[in-house]
Short mmCIF file of C-alpha atoms (C1' of nucleotides) in Angstrom, two decimals:
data_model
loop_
_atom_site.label_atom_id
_atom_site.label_comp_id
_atom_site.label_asym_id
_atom_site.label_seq_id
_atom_site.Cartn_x
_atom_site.Cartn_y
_atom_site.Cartn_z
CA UNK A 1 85.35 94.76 87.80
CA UNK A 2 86.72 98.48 87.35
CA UNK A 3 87.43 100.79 90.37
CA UNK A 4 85.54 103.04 92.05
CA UNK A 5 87.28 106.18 90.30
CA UNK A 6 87.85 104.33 86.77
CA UNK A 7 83.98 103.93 86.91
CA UNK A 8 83.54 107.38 87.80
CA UNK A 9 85.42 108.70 84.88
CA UNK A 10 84.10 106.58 82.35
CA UNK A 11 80.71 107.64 83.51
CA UNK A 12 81.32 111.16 83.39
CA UNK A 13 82.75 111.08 79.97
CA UNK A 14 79.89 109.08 78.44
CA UNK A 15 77.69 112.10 79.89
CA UNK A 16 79.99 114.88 78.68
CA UNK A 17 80.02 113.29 75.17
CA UNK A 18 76.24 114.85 74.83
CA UNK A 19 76.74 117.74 78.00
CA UNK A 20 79.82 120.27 77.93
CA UNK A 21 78.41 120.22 81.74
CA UNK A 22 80.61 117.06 82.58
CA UNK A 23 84.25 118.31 82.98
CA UNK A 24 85.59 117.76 86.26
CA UNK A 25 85.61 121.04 87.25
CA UNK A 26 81.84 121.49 86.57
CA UNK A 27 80.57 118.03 88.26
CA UNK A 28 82.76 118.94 91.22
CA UNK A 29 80.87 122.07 91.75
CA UNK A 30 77.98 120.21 91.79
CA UNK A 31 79.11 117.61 93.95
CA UNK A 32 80.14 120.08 95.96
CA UNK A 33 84.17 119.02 96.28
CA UNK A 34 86.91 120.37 94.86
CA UNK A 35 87.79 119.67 91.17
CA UNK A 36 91.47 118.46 91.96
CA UNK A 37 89.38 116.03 94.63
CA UNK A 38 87.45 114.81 92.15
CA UNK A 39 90.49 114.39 89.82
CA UNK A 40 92.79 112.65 91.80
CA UNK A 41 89.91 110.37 92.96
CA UNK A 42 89.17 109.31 89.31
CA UNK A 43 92.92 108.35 88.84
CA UNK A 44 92.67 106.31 91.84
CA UNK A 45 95.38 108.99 93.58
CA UNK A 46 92.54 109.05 96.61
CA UNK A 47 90.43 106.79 97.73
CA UNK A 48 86.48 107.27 97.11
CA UNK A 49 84.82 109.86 99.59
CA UNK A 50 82.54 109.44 102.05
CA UNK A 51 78.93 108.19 101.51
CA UNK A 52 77.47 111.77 101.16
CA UNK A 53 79.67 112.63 98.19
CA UNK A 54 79.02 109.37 96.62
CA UNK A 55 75.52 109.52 96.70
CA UNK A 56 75.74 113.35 95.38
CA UNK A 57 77.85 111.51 92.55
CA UNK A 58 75.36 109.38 91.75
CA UNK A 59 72.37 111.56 91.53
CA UNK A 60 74.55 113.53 89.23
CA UNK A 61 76.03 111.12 86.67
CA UNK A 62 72.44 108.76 86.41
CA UNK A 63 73.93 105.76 88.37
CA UNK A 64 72.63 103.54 90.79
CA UNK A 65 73.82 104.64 94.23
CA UNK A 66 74.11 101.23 95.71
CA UNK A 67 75.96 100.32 92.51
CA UNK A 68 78.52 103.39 93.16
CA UNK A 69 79.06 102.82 97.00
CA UNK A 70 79.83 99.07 96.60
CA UNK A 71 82.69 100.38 94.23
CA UNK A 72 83.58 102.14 97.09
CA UNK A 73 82.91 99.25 99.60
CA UNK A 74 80.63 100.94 101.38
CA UNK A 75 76.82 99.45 102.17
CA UNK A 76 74.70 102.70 102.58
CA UNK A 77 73.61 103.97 106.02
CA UNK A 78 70.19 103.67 104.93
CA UNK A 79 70.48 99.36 104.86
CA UNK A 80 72.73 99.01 107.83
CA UNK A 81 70.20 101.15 109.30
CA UNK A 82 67.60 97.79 108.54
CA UNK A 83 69.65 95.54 109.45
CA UNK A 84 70.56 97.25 113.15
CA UNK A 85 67.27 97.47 114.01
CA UNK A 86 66.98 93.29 113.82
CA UNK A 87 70.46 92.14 113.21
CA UNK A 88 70.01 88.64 114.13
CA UNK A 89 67.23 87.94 111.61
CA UNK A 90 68.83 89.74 109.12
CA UNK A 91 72.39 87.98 109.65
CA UNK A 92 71.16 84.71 109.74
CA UNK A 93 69.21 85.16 106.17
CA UNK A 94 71.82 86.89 104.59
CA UNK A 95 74.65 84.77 105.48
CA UNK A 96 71.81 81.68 104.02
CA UNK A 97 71.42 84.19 100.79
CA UNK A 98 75.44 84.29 99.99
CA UNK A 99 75.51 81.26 97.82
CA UNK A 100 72.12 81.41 96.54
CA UNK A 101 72.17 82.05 92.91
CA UNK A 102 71.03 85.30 91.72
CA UNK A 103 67.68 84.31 90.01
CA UNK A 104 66.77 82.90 93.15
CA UNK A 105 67.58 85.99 95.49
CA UNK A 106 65.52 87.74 92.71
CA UNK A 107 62.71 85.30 93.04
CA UNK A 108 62.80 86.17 96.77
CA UNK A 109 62.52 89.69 96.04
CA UNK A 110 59.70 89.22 93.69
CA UNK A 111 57.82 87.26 95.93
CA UNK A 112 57.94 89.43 98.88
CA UNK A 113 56.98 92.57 96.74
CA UNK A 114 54.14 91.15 95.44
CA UNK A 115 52.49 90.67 98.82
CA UNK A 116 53.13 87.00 99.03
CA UNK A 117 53.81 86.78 102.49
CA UNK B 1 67.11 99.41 124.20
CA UNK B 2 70.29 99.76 126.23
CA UNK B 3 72.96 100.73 124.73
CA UNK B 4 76.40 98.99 124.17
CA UNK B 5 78.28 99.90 127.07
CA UNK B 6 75.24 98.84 129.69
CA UNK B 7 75.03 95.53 127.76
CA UNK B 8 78.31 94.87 128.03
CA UNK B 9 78.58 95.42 131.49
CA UNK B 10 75.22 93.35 132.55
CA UNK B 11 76.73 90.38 130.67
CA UNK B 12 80.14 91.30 132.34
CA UNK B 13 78.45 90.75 135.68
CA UNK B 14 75.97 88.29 135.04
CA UNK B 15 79.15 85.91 134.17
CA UNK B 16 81.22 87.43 137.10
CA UNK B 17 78.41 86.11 139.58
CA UNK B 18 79.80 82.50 138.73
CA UNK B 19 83.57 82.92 137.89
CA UNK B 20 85.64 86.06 139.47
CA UNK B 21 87.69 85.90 135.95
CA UNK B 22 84.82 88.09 134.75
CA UNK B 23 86.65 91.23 136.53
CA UNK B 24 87.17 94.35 134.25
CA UNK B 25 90.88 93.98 134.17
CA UNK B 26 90.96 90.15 133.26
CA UNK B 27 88.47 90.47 130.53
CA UNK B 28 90.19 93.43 129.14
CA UNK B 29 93.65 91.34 129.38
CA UNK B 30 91.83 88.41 127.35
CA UNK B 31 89.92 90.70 125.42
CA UNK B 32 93.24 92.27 124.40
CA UNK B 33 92.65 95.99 125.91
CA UNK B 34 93.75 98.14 129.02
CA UNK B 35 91.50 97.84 131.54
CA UNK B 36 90.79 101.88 131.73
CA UNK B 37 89.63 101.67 127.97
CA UNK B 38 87.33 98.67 128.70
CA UNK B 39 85.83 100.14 132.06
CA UNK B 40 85.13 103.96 129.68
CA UNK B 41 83.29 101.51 127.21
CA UNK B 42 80.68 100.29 129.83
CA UNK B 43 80.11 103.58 131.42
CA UNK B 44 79.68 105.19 127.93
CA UNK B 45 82.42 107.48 128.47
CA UNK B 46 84.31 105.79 125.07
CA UNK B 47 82.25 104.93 122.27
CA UNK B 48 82.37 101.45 121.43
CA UNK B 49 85.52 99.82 119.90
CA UNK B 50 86.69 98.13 116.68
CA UNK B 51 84.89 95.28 115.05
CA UNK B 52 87.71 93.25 115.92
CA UNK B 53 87.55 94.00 119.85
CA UNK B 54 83.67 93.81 119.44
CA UNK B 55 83.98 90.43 118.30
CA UNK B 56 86.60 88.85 121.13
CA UNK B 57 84.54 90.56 123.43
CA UNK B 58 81.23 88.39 122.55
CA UNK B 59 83.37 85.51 122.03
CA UNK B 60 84.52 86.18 125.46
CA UNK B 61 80.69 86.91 126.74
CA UNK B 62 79.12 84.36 124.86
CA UNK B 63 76.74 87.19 123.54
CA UNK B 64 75.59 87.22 119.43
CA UNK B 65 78.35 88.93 118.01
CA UNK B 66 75.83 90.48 115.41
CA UNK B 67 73.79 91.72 118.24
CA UNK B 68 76.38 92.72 120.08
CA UNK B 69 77.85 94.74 116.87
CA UNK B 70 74.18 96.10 116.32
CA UNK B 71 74.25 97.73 119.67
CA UNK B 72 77.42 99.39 118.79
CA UNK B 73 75.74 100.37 115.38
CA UNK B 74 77.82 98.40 112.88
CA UNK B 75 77.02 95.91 110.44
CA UNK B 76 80.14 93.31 110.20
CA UNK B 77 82.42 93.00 107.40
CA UNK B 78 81.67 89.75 106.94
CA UNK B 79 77.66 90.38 106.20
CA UNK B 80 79.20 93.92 103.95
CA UNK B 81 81.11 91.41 101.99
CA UNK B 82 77.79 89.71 100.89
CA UNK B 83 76.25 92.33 100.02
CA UNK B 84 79.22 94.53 98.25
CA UNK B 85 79.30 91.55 95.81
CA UNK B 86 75.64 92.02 94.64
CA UNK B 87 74.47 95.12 95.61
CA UNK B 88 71.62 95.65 93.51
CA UNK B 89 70.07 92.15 94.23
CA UNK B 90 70.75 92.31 98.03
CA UNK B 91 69.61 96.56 98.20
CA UNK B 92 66.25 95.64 96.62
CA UNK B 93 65.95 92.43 98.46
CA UNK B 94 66.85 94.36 101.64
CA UNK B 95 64.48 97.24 100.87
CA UNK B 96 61.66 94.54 100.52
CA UNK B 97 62.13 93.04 104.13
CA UNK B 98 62.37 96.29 105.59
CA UNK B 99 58.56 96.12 107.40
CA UNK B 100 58.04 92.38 106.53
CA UNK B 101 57.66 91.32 110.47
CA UNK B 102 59.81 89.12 111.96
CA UNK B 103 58.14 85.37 111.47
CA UNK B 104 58.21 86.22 107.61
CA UNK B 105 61.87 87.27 107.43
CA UNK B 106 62.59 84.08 109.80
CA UNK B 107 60.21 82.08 107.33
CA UNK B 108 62.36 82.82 104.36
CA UNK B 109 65.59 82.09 105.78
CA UNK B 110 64.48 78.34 107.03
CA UNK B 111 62.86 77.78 103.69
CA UNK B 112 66.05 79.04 101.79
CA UNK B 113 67.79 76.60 104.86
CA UNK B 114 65.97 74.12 104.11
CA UNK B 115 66.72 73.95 100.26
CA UNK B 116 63.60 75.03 99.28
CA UNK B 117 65.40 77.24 96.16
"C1'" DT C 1 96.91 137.89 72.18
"C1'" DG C 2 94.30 138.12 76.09
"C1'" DG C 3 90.56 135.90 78.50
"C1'" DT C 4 88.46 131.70 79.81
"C1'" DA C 5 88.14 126.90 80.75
"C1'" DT C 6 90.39 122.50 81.37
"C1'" DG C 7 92.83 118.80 84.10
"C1'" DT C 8 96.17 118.13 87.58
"C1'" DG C 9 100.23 118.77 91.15
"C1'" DT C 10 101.61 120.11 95.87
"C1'" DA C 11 100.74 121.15 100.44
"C1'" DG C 12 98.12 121.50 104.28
"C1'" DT C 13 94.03 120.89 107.66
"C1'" DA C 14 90.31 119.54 110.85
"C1'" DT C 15 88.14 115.78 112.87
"C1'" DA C 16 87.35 111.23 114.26
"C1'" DC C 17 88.92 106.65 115.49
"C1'" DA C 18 90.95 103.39 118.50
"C1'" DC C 19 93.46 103.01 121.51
"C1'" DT C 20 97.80 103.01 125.47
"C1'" DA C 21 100.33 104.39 129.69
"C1'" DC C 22 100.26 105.38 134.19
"C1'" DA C 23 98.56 106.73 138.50
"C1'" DC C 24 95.14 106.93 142.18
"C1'" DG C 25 92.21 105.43 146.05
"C1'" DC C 26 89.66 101.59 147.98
"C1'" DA C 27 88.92 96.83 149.65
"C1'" DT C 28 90.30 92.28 151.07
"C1'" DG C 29 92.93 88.71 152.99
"C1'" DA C 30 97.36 86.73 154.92
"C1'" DT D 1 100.31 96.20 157.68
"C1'" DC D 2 101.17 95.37 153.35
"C1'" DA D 3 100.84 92.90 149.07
"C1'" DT D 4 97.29 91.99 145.67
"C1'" DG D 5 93.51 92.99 142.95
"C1'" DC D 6 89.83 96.06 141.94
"C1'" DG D 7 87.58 99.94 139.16
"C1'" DT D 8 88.52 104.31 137.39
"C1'" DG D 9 90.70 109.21 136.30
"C1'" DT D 10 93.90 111.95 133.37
"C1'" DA D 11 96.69 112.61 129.58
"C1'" DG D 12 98.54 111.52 125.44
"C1'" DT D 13 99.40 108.92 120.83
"C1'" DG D 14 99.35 107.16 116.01
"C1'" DT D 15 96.62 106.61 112.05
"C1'" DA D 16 92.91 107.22 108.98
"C1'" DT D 17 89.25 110.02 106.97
"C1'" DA D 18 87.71 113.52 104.09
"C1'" DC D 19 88.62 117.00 102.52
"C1'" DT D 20 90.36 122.42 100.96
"C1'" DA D 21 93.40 126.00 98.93
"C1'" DC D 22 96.14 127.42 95.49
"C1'" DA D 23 99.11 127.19 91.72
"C1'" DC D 24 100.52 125.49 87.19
"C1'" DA D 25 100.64 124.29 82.25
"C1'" DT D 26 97.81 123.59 78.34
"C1'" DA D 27 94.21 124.46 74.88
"C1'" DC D 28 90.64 126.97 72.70
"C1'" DC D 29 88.49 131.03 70.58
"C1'" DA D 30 87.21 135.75 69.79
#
DNA sequence: TGGTATGTGTAGTATACACTACACGCATGA
DNA sequence: TCATGCGTGTAGTGTATACTACACATACCA
């Protein structure tokens, strides 16, 4: 698994391959940081920014944001926020879900989505 | 709700009824913290501490530490770790619980228990 | 060859987090 | 009365977080 900034660079320069709008200095402006920010974050010199950023990041390069701020080992606001407001229901199946095969978590998903409980 | 600092205190006293080791100053000396700090925390004049003193603190209370982290309005690092391995799987599956009521969410996690997947 | 854009280096900053250290006044019991 | 324990007030500390500001060297291109 790559880095939170090594997957932000490669990402931006897929997009700039097709956009002269990807350099570093451009993205930063519309991430709203500073391009030397941005820069040394890609090179790993600092460590990913705070949610906010990363979610601005994401909007702006096409990626999944919950893809993006697990780079950054960060679970979004917006999931703690569901699991706070029952934590020990939520602890207790999540902690059953760890070693539970992906297809199965899916299934789960599935299930529950399509009104099946 | 009450907040972190009142529910630490109730439990504080409730246990204090039966054992006079349930003072501020021996808890915080077991807990690991000055006595000032830990007396701040259940008047709400400090917001609540660390994960780490959250969790010697319900260890010490017998309290949910997940409940008790709730109130303080973290998720544990334990339950991140979970999810920062598969975020997309456990965002959506998340996202799908989020108004499920409680007997469904508890009905998944004995079924998943119970080896059901 | 002068203007513009690029990536990056250095230095500094404001704020929050997570506490400690020590002192004070009150109550109790020997 | 005085040692012990109690809760709490004031002040200060070290570290991390999340950035900005500005300068520099390089490359393109008109």
């Amino acid at each position: 698994m790559s880095t939170f900034g090594e997957h932000v660079r490669e990402l931006r320069e897929q997009r700039r391959a097709g956009d002269a709008g990807f350099s570093v200095r451009q993205l930063a402006a519309r991430v709203g940081v500073e391009p030397s920010y941005l820069s040394k974050i890609e090179r790993g010199q600092q460590p990913p920014p705070s949610e906010k950023t990363i979610l601005s990041m994401a909007a702006e390069l096409g990626e999944d944001p919950d893809v993006l701020l697990a780079l950054a080992g960060k679970v979004s606001g917006e999931l703690q926020a569901v699991i706070l407001k029952r934590p020990k229901l939520f602890a207790e199946l999540i902690r059953q879900l760890k070693d539970l095969p992906d297809h199965a978590v899916l299934r789960i998903a599935r299930e529950v989505r399509d009104g099946e409980w």
